Short mmCIF file of C-alpha atoms and ligand atoms in Angstrom, two decimals:
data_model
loop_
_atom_site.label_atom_id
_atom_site.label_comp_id
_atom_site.label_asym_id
_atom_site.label_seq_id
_atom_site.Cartn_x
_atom_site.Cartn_y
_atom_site.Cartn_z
CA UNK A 834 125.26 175.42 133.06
CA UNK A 835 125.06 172.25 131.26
CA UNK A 836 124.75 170.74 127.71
CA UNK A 837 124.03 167.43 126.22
CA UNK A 838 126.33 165.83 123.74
CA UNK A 839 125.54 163.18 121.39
CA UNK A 840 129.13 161.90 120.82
CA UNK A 841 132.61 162.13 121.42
CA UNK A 842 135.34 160.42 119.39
CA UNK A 843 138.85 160.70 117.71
CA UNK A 844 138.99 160.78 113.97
CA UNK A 845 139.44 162.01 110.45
CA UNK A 846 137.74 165.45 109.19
CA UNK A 847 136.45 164.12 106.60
CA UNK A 848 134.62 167.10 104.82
CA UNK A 849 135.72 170.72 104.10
CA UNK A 850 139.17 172.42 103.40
CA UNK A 851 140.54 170.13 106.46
CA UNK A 852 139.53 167.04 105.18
CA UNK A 853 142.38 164.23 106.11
CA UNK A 854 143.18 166.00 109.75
CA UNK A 855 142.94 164.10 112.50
CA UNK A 856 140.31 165.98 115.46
CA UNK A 857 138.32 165.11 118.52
CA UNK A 858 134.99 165.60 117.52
CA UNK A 859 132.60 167.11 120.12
CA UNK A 860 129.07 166.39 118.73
CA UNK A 861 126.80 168.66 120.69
CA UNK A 862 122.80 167.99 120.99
CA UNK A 863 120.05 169.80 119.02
CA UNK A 864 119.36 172.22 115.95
CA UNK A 865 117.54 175.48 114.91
CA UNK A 866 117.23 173.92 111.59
CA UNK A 867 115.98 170.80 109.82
CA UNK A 868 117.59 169.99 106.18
CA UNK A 869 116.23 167.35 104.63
CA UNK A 870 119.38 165.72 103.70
CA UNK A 871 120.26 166.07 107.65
CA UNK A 872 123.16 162.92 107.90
CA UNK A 873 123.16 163.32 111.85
CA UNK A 874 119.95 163.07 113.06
CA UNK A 875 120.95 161.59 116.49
CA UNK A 876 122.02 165.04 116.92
CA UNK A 877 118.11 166.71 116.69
CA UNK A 878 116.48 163.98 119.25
CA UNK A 879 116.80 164.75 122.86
CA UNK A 880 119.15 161.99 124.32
CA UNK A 881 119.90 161.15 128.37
CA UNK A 882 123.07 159.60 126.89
CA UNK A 883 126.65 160.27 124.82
CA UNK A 884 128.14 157.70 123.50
CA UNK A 885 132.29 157.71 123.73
CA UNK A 886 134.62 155.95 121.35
CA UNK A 887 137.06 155.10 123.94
CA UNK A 888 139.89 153.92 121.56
CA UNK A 889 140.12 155.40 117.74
CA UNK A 890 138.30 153.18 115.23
CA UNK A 891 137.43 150.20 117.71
CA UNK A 892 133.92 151.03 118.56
CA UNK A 893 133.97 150.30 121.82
CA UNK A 894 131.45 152.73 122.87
CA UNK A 895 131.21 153.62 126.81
CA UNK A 896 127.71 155.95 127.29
CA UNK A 897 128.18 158.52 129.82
CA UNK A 898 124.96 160.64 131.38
CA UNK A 899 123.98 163.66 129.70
CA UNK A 900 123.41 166.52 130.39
CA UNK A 901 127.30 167.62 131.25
CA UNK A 902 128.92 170.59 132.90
CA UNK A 903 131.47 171.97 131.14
CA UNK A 904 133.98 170.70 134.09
CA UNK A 905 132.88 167.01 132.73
CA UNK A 906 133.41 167.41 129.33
CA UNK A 907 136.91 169.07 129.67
CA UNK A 908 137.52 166.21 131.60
CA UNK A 909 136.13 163.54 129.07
CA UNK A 910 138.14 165.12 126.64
CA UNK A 911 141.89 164.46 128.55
CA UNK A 912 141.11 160.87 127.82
CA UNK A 913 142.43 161.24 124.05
CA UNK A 914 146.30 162.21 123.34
CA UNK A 915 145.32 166.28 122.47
CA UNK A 916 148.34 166.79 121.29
CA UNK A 917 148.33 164.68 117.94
CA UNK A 918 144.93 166.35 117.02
CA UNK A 919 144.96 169.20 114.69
CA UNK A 920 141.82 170.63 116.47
CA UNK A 921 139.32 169.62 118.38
CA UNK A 922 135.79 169.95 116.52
CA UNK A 923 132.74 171.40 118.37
CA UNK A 924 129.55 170.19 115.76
CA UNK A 925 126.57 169.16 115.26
CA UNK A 926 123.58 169.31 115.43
CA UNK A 927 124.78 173.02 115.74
CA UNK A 928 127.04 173.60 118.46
CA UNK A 929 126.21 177.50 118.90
CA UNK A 930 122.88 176.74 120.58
CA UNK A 931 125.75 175.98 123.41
CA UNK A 932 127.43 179.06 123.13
CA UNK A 933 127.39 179.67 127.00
CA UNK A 934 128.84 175.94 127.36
CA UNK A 935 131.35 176.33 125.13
CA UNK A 936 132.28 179.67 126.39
CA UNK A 937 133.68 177.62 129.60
CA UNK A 938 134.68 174.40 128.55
CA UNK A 939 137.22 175.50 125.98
CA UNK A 940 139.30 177.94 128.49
CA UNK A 941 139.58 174.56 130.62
CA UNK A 942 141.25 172.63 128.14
CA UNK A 943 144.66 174.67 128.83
CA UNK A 944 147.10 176.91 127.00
CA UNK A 945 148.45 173.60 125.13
CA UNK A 946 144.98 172.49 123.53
CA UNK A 947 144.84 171.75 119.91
CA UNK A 948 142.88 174.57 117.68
CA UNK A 949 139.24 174.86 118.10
CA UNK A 950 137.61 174.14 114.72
CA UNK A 951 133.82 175.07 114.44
CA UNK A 952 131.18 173.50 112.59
CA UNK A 953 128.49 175.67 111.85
CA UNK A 954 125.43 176.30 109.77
CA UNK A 955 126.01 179.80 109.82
CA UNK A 956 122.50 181.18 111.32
CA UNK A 957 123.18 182.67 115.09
CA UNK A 958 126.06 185.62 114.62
CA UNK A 959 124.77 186.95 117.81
CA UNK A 960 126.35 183.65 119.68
CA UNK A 961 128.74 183.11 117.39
CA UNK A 962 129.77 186.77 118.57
CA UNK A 963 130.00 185.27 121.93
CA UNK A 964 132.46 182.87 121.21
CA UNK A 965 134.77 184.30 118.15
CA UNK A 966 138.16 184.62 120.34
CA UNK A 967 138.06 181.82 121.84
CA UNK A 968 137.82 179.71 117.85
CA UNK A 969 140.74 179.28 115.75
CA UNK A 970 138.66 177.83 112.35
CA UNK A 971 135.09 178.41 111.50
CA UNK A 972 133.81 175.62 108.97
CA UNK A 973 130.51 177.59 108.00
CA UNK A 974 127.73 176.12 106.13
CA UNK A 975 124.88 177.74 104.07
CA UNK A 976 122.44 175.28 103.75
CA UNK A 977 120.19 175.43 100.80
CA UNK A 978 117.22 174.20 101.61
CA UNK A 979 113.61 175.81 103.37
CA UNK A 980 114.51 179.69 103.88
CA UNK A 981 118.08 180.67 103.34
CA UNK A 982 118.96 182.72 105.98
CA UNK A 983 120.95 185.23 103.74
CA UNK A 984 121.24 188.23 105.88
CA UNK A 985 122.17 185.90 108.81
CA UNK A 986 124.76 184.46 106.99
CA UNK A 987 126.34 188.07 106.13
CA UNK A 988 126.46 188.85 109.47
CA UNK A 989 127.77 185.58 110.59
CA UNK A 990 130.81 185.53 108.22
CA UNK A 991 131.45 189.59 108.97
CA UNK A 992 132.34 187.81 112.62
CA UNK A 993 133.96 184.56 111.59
CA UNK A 994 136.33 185.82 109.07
CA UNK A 995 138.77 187.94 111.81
CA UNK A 996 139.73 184.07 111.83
CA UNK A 997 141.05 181.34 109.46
CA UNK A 998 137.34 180.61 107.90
CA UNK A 999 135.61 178.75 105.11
CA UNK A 1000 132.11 178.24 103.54
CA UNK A 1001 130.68 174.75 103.07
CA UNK A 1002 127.57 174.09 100.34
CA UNK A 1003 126.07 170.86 100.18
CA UNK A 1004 124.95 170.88 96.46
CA UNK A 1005 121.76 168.84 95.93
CA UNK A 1006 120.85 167.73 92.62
CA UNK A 1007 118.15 170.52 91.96
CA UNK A 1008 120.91 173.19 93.66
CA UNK A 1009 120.05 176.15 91.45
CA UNK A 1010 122.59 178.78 89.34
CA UNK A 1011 120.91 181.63 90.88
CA UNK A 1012 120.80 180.09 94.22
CA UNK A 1013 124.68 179.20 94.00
CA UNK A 1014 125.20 182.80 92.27
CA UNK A 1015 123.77 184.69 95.48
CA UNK A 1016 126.11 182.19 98.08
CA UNK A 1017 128.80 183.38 96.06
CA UNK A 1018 128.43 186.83 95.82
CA UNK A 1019 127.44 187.19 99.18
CA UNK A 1020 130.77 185.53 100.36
CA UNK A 1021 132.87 187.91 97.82
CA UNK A 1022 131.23 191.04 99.58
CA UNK A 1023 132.37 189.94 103.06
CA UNK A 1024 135.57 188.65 101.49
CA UNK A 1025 136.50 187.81 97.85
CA UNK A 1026 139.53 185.49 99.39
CA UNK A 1027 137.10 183.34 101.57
CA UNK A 1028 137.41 179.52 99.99
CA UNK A 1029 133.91 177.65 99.29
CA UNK A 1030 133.41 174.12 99.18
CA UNK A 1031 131.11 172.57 97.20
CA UNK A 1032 129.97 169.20 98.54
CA UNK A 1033 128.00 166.89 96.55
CA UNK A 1034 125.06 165.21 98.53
CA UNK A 1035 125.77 161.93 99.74
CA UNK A 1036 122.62 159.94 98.95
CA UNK A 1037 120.65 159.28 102.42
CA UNK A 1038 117.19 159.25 103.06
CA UNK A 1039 115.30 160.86 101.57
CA UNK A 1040 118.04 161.92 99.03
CA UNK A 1041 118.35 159.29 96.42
CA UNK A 1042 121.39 160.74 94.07
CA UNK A 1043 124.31 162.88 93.89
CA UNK A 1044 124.50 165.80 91.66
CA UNK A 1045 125.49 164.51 88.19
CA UNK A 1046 130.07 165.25 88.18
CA UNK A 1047 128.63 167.93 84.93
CA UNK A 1048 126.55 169.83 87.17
CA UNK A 1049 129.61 170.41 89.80
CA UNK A 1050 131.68 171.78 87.34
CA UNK A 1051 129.37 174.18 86.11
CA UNK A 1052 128.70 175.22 90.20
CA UNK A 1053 132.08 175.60 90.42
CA UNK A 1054 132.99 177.69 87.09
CA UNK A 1055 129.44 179.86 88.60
CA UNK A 1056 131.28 180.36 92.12
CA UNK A 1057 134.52 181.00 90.42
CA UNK A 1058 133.36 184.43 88.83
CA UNK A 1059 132.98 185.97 92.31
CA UNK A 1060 135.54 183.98 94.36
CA UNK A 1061 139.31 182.73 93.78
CA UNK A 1062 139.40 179.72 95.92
CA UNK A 1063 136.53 177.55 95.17
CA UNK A 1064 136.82 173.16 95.75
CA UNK A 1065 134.61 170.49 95.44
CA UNK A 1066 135.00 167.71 98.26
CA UNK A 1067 132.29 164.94 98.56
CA UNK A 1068 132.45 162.94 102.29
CA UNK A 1069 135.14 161.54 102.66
CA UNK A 1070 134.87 159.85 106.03
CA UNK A 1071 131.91 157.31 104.22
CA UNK A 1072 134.67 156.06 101.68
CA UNK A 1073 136.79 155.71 104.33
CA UNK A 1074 134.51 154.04 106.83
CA UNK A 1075 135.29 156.48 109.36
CA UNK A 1076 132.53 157.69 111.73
S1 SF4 B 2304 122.07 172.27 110.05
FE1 SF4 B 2304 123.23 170.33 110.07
S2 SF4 B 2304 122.56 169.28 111.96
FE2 SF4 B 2304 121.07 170.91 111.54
S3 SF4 B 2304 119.46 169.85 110.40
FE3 SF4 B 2304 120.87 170.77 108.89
S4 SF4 B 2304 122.32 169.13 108.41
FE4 SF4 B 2304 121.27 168.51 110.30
#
């Protein structure tokens, strides 16, 4: 079994409740859905190549042949110093379409591997079922746009939250109340003491503006009536230049 990765690097989460930790990011080809506002869209084309950061922040990419066996990428991986990561991050694209990948590369990284964080839109709890023991963090988004995949998301986040879990929102500036209302309720019946992150749309593409800093407080007094833990964290890698 193989899969094709897009990119492999060491650097800063910069989104979500573990924004600031240092990971290995694992950015793993292709995606069941299309968001407008998609800010990795090397990660929906079919590519013959990864690209490999082979020392933090100096962009000196080395491109390796896709598609890898799960023997190759546990190997690629050993190149970075595991054990000053906090995790290593399996993303996206969405890194469940790889389920059967992932299933064998992580028991190859050893008994000392940093957590395995995943980043997820939420949609497949069948694979995600596949995978749960073998993930320490689940970084789950509900994205807002096209067809929300509610009862997918239920299901998802009855799987994900035997571990350490979150929910991630990108907030657009037309997010509505009642769309933010149902997120949050549906969260609070799976688990009233999940956290949810709002993140405000970084402007790309098509997207041309941020939700005004108004609008994310009233989100976030919204979410608050259903949930106790609720944050809003824009992208912080951009500020920070980080890939
Ligand atoms: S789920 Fe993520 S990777 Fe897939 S299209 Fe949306 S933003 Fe892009």
């Amino acid at each position: 079994m193989r899969a094709s990765l897009v990119e492999v690097m060491s650097s800063i989460q910069g989104e979500g409740l573990f924004v600031g930790c240092r990971q290995v990011f694992v950015r793993l080809l292709g995606c069941n859905l299309a968001c407008p506002y998609c800010d990795t869209p090397a990660s929906l084309t079919e590519s013959r190549q990864c690209r490999m950061e082979q020392s933090p922040g100096k962009r000196d990419f080395v491109t390796l042949d896709n598609p890898m066996t799960p023997e190759q990428a546990a190997e690629l991986l050993q190149h970075y110093d595991l054990a000053k990561h906090h995790s290593i991050s399996f993303t996206g694209g969405e890194p469940l379409l790889h389920a059967a990948f992932l299933r064998r590369l992580i028991p190859l990284l050893g008994p000392k591997r940093p957590l395995i964080f995943l980043e997820t839109n939420g949609t497949l709890p069948g694979d995600l079922a596949r995978v749960i023991d073998l993930i320490d963090i689940v970084s789950m988004d509900i994205k807002l746009s096209g067809d929300i995949l509610w009862d997918a998301h239920a299901r998802f986040l009855q799987t994900a939250c035997c571990k350490q879990a979150y929910v991630k929102i990108v907030v657009l500036p037309d997010t509505s109340d009642e769309v933010v209302s149902r997120a949050a309720s549906l969260i609070s019946s799976i688990d009233p003491d999940l956290p949810l992150v709002f993140q405000p749309v970084t402007p790309y593409g098509p997207v041309r503006r941020s939700p005004a800093p108004e609008r994310m407080l009233q989100l976030q007094d919204l979410a608050l009536t259903w949930l106790k833990d609720v944050r809003v964290i824009p992208q912080t890698h951009k500020l920070m230049g980080q890939l």
